[in-house]
Coordinates of C-alpha atoms in Angstrom, one line a residue:
D1 CA -20.7 -12.7 57.5
R2 CA -24.4 -13.3 58.1
Y3 CA -25.4 -10.9 55.3
Q4 CA -24.0 -13.2 52.8
R5 CA -26.0 -16.2 53.9
R6 CA -29.6 -15.8 52.7
V7 CA -31.5 -13.3 50.6
H8 CA -35.2 -13.0 49.5
G9 CA -36.9 -11.3 46.7
G10 CA -40.5 -11.6 45.4
A11 CA -41.2 -13.5 42.1
G12 CA -42.4 -10.6 40.0
L13 CA -40.4 -8.8 37.3
M14 CA -38.3 -6.9 39.8
G15 CA -38.2 -9.5 42.4
H16 CA -36.9 -12.3 40.3
G17 CA -34.4 -9.9 38.8
I18 CA -33.0 -9.0 42.2
A19 CA -33.0 -12.7 43.2
Q20 CA -31.1 -13.6 40.0
T21 CA -28.5 -10.9 40.5
A22 CA -27.9 -12.1 44.0
S23 CA -27.6 -15.8 43.0
L24 CA -25.2 -14.9 40.1
N25 CA -23.0 -13.2 42.7
G26 CA -22.8 -16.2 44.9
L27 CA -25.6 -15.6 47.4
P28 CA -28.3 -18.2 48.2
V29 CA -31.8 -16.9 47.6
T30 CA -35.3 -17.8 48.9
L31 CA -37.9 -16.6 46.4
V32 CA -41.4 -16.4 47.8
D33 CA -44.7 -15.7 46.1
V34 CA -48.4 -16.5 46.9
D35 CA -48.7 -18.5 43.6
Q36 CA -46.5 -21.4 42.6
A37 CA -47.2 -20.6 38.9
Y38 CA -45.5 -17.2 39.3
L39 CA -42.5 -18.9 40.9
D40 CA -42.3 -21.4 38.1
K41 CA -42.5 -18.6 35.5
A42 CA -39.8 -16.7 37.4
V43 CA -37.4 -19.6 37.4
K44 CA -37.9 -20.1 33.6
T45 CA -37.3 -16.4 33.0
M46 CA -34.2 -16.5 35.2
A47 CA -32.8 -19.4 33.3
K48 CA -33.4 -17.5 30.0
T49 CA -32.0 -14.2 31.1
G50 CA -29.1 -15.9 32.9
Q51 CA -28.2 -17.7 29.7
Q52 CA -28.3 -14.4 27.8
A53 CA -26.0 -12.8 30.4
M54 CA -23.5 -15.7 30.2
D55 CA -23.6 -15.6 26.3
F56 CA -22.7 -11.9 26.5
Q57 CA -19.8 -12.6 28.9
V58 CA -18.5 -15.3 26.5
K59 CA -18.9 -13.0 23.5
K60 CA -16.9 -10.3 25.2
G61 CA -14.2 -12.8 26.0
K62 CA -14.7 -12.5 29.8
M63 CA -15.6 -16.2 30.3
K64 CA -15.1 -19.5 28.6
P65 CA -18.2 -21.3 27.4
G66 CA -17.7 -24.2 29.9
A67 CA -17.1 -21.8 32.8
A68 CA -20.2 -19.8 31.9
A69 CA -22.4 -22.9 31.8
R70 CA -21.1 -24.0 35.2
H71 CA -21.6 -20.5 36.7
L72 CA -25.2 -20.4 35.5
K73 CA -26.0 -23.9 36.7
D74 CA -24.4 -23.1 40.1
S75 CA -26.4 -19.8 40.4
M76 CA -29.7 -21.5 39.6
G77 CA -28.9 -24.1 42.2
R78 CA -28.7 -21.3 44.8
V79 CA -32.3 -20.4 44.2
T80 CA -35.0 -21.9 46.4
T81 CA -38.7 -21.2 45.7
T82 CA -41.7 -21.5 48.0
T83 CA -45.1 -20.2 48.7
D84 CA -44.5 -20.5 52.5
L85 CA -43.6 -17.2 54.1
A86 CA -42.2 -19.2 57.1
A87 CA -39.2 -20.0 55.0
L88 CA -38.1 -16.4 55.5
A89 CA -37.3 -17.2 59.1
E90 CA -33.8 -18.2 57.9
C91 CA -33.2 -15.0 55.8
D92 CA -31.0 -12.2 56.8
I93 CA -32.1 -9.6 54.3
I94 CA -35.6 -9.5 52.8
V95 CA -36.0 -7.4 49.6
E96 CA -39.7 -6.8 49.5
S97 CA -40.8 -6.4 45.9
I98 CA -44.5 -7.3 45.9
I99 CA -47.3 -5.4 44.1
E100 CA -47.4 -1.6 44.7
D101 CA -50.4 -1.8 46.9
F102 CA -50.2 -0.3 50.4
D103 CA -52.7 -2.6 52.0
A104 CA -50.9 -5.6 50.5
K105 CA -47.7 -4.4 52.0
R106 CA -49.3 -3.8 55.3
T107 CA -50.6 -7.4 55.4
L108 CA -47.2 -8.8 54.4
Y109 CA -45.3 -6.8 57.1
S110 CA -47.8 -7.8 59.8
K111 CA -47.0 -11.5 58.9
L112 CA -43.3 -10.9 58.8
N113 CA -43.4 -9.4 62.3
N114 CA -43.9 -13.0 63.6
I115 CA -41.6 -14.8 61.2
L116 CA -38.3 -13.0 60.7
A117 CA -35.2 -13.5 62.8
P118 CA -34.7 -10.8 65.4
D119 CA -31.8 -9.2 63.5
A120 CA -33.2 -9.6 60.0
I121 CA -33.6 -6.4 58.0
I122 CA -36.2 -5.5 55.3
G123 CA -35.4 -3.4 52.3
S124 CA -38.5 -2.3 50.3
N125 CA -38.1 -2.0 46.5
T126 CA -41.1 0.3 46.3
S127 CA -40.9 3.1 43.8
S128 CA -44.0 4.9 44.8
Y129 CA -44.6 4.8 48.6
S130 CA -42.9 6.7 51.4
I131 CA -40.3 4.5 53.1
N132 CA -41.2 6.1 56.5
D133 CA -44.9 5.2 56.0
L134 CA -43.9 1.6 55.1
G135 CA -41.4 1.3 58.0
N136 CA -44.1 2.3 60.5
L137 CA -46.0 -0.8 59.4
Y138 CA -43.2 -3.0 60.7
D139 CA -42.6 -3.8 64.4
R140 CA -38.9 -3.1 64.1
P141 CA -38.7 0.1 62.1
G142 CA -35.0 0.5 62.9
Q143 CA -34.4 -2.6 60.7
F144 CA -36.3 -1.2 57.7
C145 CA -35.1 0.9 54.8
G146 CA -35.6 1.4 51.1
M147 CA -33.6 -0.6 48.6
H148 CA -34.7 0.6 45.1
F149 CA -33.3 -1.4 42.3
F150 CA -33.8 -0.6 38.6
N151 CA -35.2 -2.6 35.7
P152 CA -33.7 -4.6 34.1
V153 CA -31.9 -5.6 37.3
L154 CA -29.1 -7.6 35.7
V155 CA -28.1 -4.6 33.5
M156 CA -28.8 -1.5 35.7
A157 CA -26.0 -0.8 38.1
L158 CA -27.8 1.5 40.6
V159 CA -29.5 0.9 43.9
E160 CA -31.0 3.8 45.8
I161 CA -30.7 3.4 49.6
I162 CA -33.3 5.3 51.6
R163 CA -33.3 5.8 55.3
T164 CA -36.3 6.3 57.4
D165 CA -36.3 8.5 60.5
A166 CA -35.8 5.3 62.5
T167 CA -33.4 3.3 60.3
T168 CA -30.3 2.3 62.3
D169 CA -26.7 2.7 61.1
R170 CA -26.4 -1.1 61.1
T171 CA -29.4 -1.5 58.8
Y172 CA -28.2 1.3 56.5
N173 CA -24.7 -0.1 56.3
A174 CA -26.0 -3.6 55.7
A175 CA -28.1 -2.4 52.8
R176 CA -25.2 -0.7 51.2
K177 CA -22.9 -3.7 51.7
F178 CA -25.5 -6.0 50.2
S179 CA -25.9 -3.8 47.2
K180 CA -22.1 -4.0 46.6
L181 CA -22.1 -7.8 47.1
V182 CA -24.6 -8.2 44.3
G183 CA -22.5 -6.0 42.0
K184 CA -24.4 -2.7 42.3
V185 CA -23.5 0.9 43.1
P186 CA -25.5 2.3 46.0
V187 CA -26.4 5.9 46.4
S188 CA -28.2 7.5 49.4
C189 CA -31.3 9.6 49.4
K190 CA -33.7 11.0 51.9
D191 CA -37.3 9.8 51.9
T192 CA -38.4 12.3 49.2
P193 CA -41.1 11.3 46.6
G194 CA -39.5 9.2 43.9
F195 CA -36.1 9.3 45.6
I196 CA -33.5 10.6 43.1
V197 CA -34.2 8.9 39.8
N198 CA -38.0 8.8 39.7
R199 CA -38.3 12.2 41.2
L200 CA -36.6 13.5 38.1
L201 CA -37.7 10.9 35.6
V202 CA -41.5 10.4 36.2
P203 CA -42.4 14.2 35.8
Y204 CA -40.4 14.1 32.6
L205 CA -42.4 11.2 31.3
S206 CA -45.7 12.7 32.4
Q207 CA -44.9 16.1 30.8
A208 CA -44.3 14.3 27.5
C209 CA -47.7 12.6 27.8
L210 CA -49.3 16.0 28.7
M211 CA -47.9 17.5 25.6
V212 CA -49.6 14.8 23.6
D213 CA -52.8 15.4 25.7
R214 CA -52.8 19.0 24.7
G215 CA -52.1 18.3 21.1
D216 CA -48.8 20.2 21.2
A217 CA -47.0 17.3 19.4
T218 CA -47.6 13.7 18.4
A219 CA -46.1 11.0 20.6
K220 CA -43.9 9.9 17.7
D221 CA -42.5 13.4 17.3
V222 CA -41.9 13.8 21.0
D223 CA -39.8 10.7 21.1
K224 CA -37.9 11.7 17.9
A225 CA -37.3 15.2 19.2
M226 CA -35.8 14.0 22.5
R227 CA -33.6 11.4 20.8
L228 CA -32.2 13.7 18.2
G229 CA -32.3 17.0 20.0
A230 CA -31.4 16.0 23.6
G231 CA -29.3 13.0 22.9
M232 CA -31.6 10.6 24.8
P233 CA -31.1 7.0 23.9
L234 CA -34.9 6.5 24.2
G235 CA -37.7 9.0 23.8
P236 CA -40.0 9.5 26.8
M237 CA -42.9 7.5 25.4
Q238 CA -40.7 4.5 24.6
L239 CA -39.0 4.8 28.0
A240 CA -42.4 4.9 29.8
D241 CA -43.3 1.7 27.9
F242 CA -40.1 0.1 29.1
V243 CA -40.6 1.1 32.7
G244 CA -44.3 0.0 32.6
L245 CA -47.2 2.3 32.1
D246 CA -49.0 0.7 35.0
T247 CA -45.9 1.5 37.2
C248 CA -45.8 5.1 36.0
K249 CA -49.5 5.5 36.7
A250 CA -49.2 3.9 40.2
I251 CA -46.4 6.3 41.1
L252 CA -48.3 9.4 39.8
T253 CA -51.5 8.3 41.6
G254 CA -49.7 8.1 44.9
W255 CA -48.0 11.4 44.4
T256 CA -51.0 13.3 43.3
Q257 CA -53.0 12.0 46.2
K258 CA -50.4 12.7 48.8
Y259 CA -49.1 16.0 47.4
P260 CA -52.1 17.6 45.7
D261 CA -50.4 21.1 45.7
E262 CA -47.3 19.9 43.9
K263 CA -48.0 21.2 40.4
I264 CA -45.3 19.0 38.7
F265 CA -47.2 15.9 39.8
Q266 CA -50.0 15.6 37.2
M267 CA -51.8 12.6 35.8
P268 CA -52.0 12.6 31.9
K269 CA -55.4 11.5 30.5
L270 CA -53.5 9.6 27.8
L271 CA -51.7 7.5 30.4
E272 CA -54.9 6.7 32.2
E273 CA -56.6 5.7 29.0
I274 CA -53.9 3.3 27.8
V275 CA -53.5 1.6 31.2
A276 CA -57.3 1.2 31.4
T277 CA -57.2 -1.0 28.3
G278 CA -54.7 -3.3 30.0
N279 CA -51.8 -2.3 27.9
F280 CA -48.8 -1.6 30.1
G281 CA -46.0 -1.3 27.5
R282 CA -43.1 -3.8 27.0
K283 CA -44.4 -6.3 29.6
T284 CA -47.7 -6.8 27.9
G285 CA -46.5 -6.3 24.3
Q286 CA -48.4 -3.1 23.7
G287 CA -48.3 0.5 25.1
F288 CA -47.4 3.6 23.2
Y289 CA -45.5 1.1 21.0
K290 CA -46.1 -2.4 19.9
W291 CA -43.4 -4.7 21.3
E292 CA -42.0 -8.0 20.1
N293 CA -39.2 -9.9 21.9
D294 CA -38.7 -6.9 24.3
R295 CA -38.1 -4.6 21.4
P296 CA -40.4 -1.8 20.0
V297 CA -41.5 -2.5 16.4
E298 CA -44.0 0.3 15.7
M299 CA -46.0 3.1 17.3

């Protein structure tokens, strides 16, 4: 089956997570980025998180230590890194996970038009842009869809599959099959802002920030209330830190610009102020909370 032969993901947080999930499930991966330093960092991170995943399997009694070590070594051997986009000519499925910048995606797709195999498909991992708008940037829109994975990719089981008006049945079915091959559960959604999860989640997070903006409650008490009163494992401020405050802001920026009359899409001043300082939450070690070793230690 050609769709088991070669997969691509970018080298950022989501990209290398998708690539690692694919390689751990037996698929060869080509990881492409513009900067070799990002690729080197991605490989080191994949080795670390892969070891953690194998240790967990051993602890649960699902794998023997020797088998876990061999599985990790084999999976890392299936990962090829390069700064040369031309390497994607051999890929069957390209999972685009570059920066959430429309012009950057436009530039990438224009290059891919002349590189990809005629039957290759692109699945964009965007969380903020219309899949129809992105698909129209590609010369073969029928071979384009949304494939939205969740962070951390090794842990989160869901993939949202989004069809454009032009997406063919072959592309849609291939995206669903690929999701299952890498151990995920696909769900389908129309090209609505935020798809399913973020359409419900991001307004929840922004409303929490707006409560703090208005002085209705402190950020600490908002989180405590939602954990103890609504049974949430994380309060909205901690969850926003985990998702990435820059990501939340990028999503809301796109929504407020494209849907100015949708009252639920509002940009909190608190979110803008924290992102402006360069503090994005867990990924930078500081957001609403201070983070150490991927864990919040104080607000």
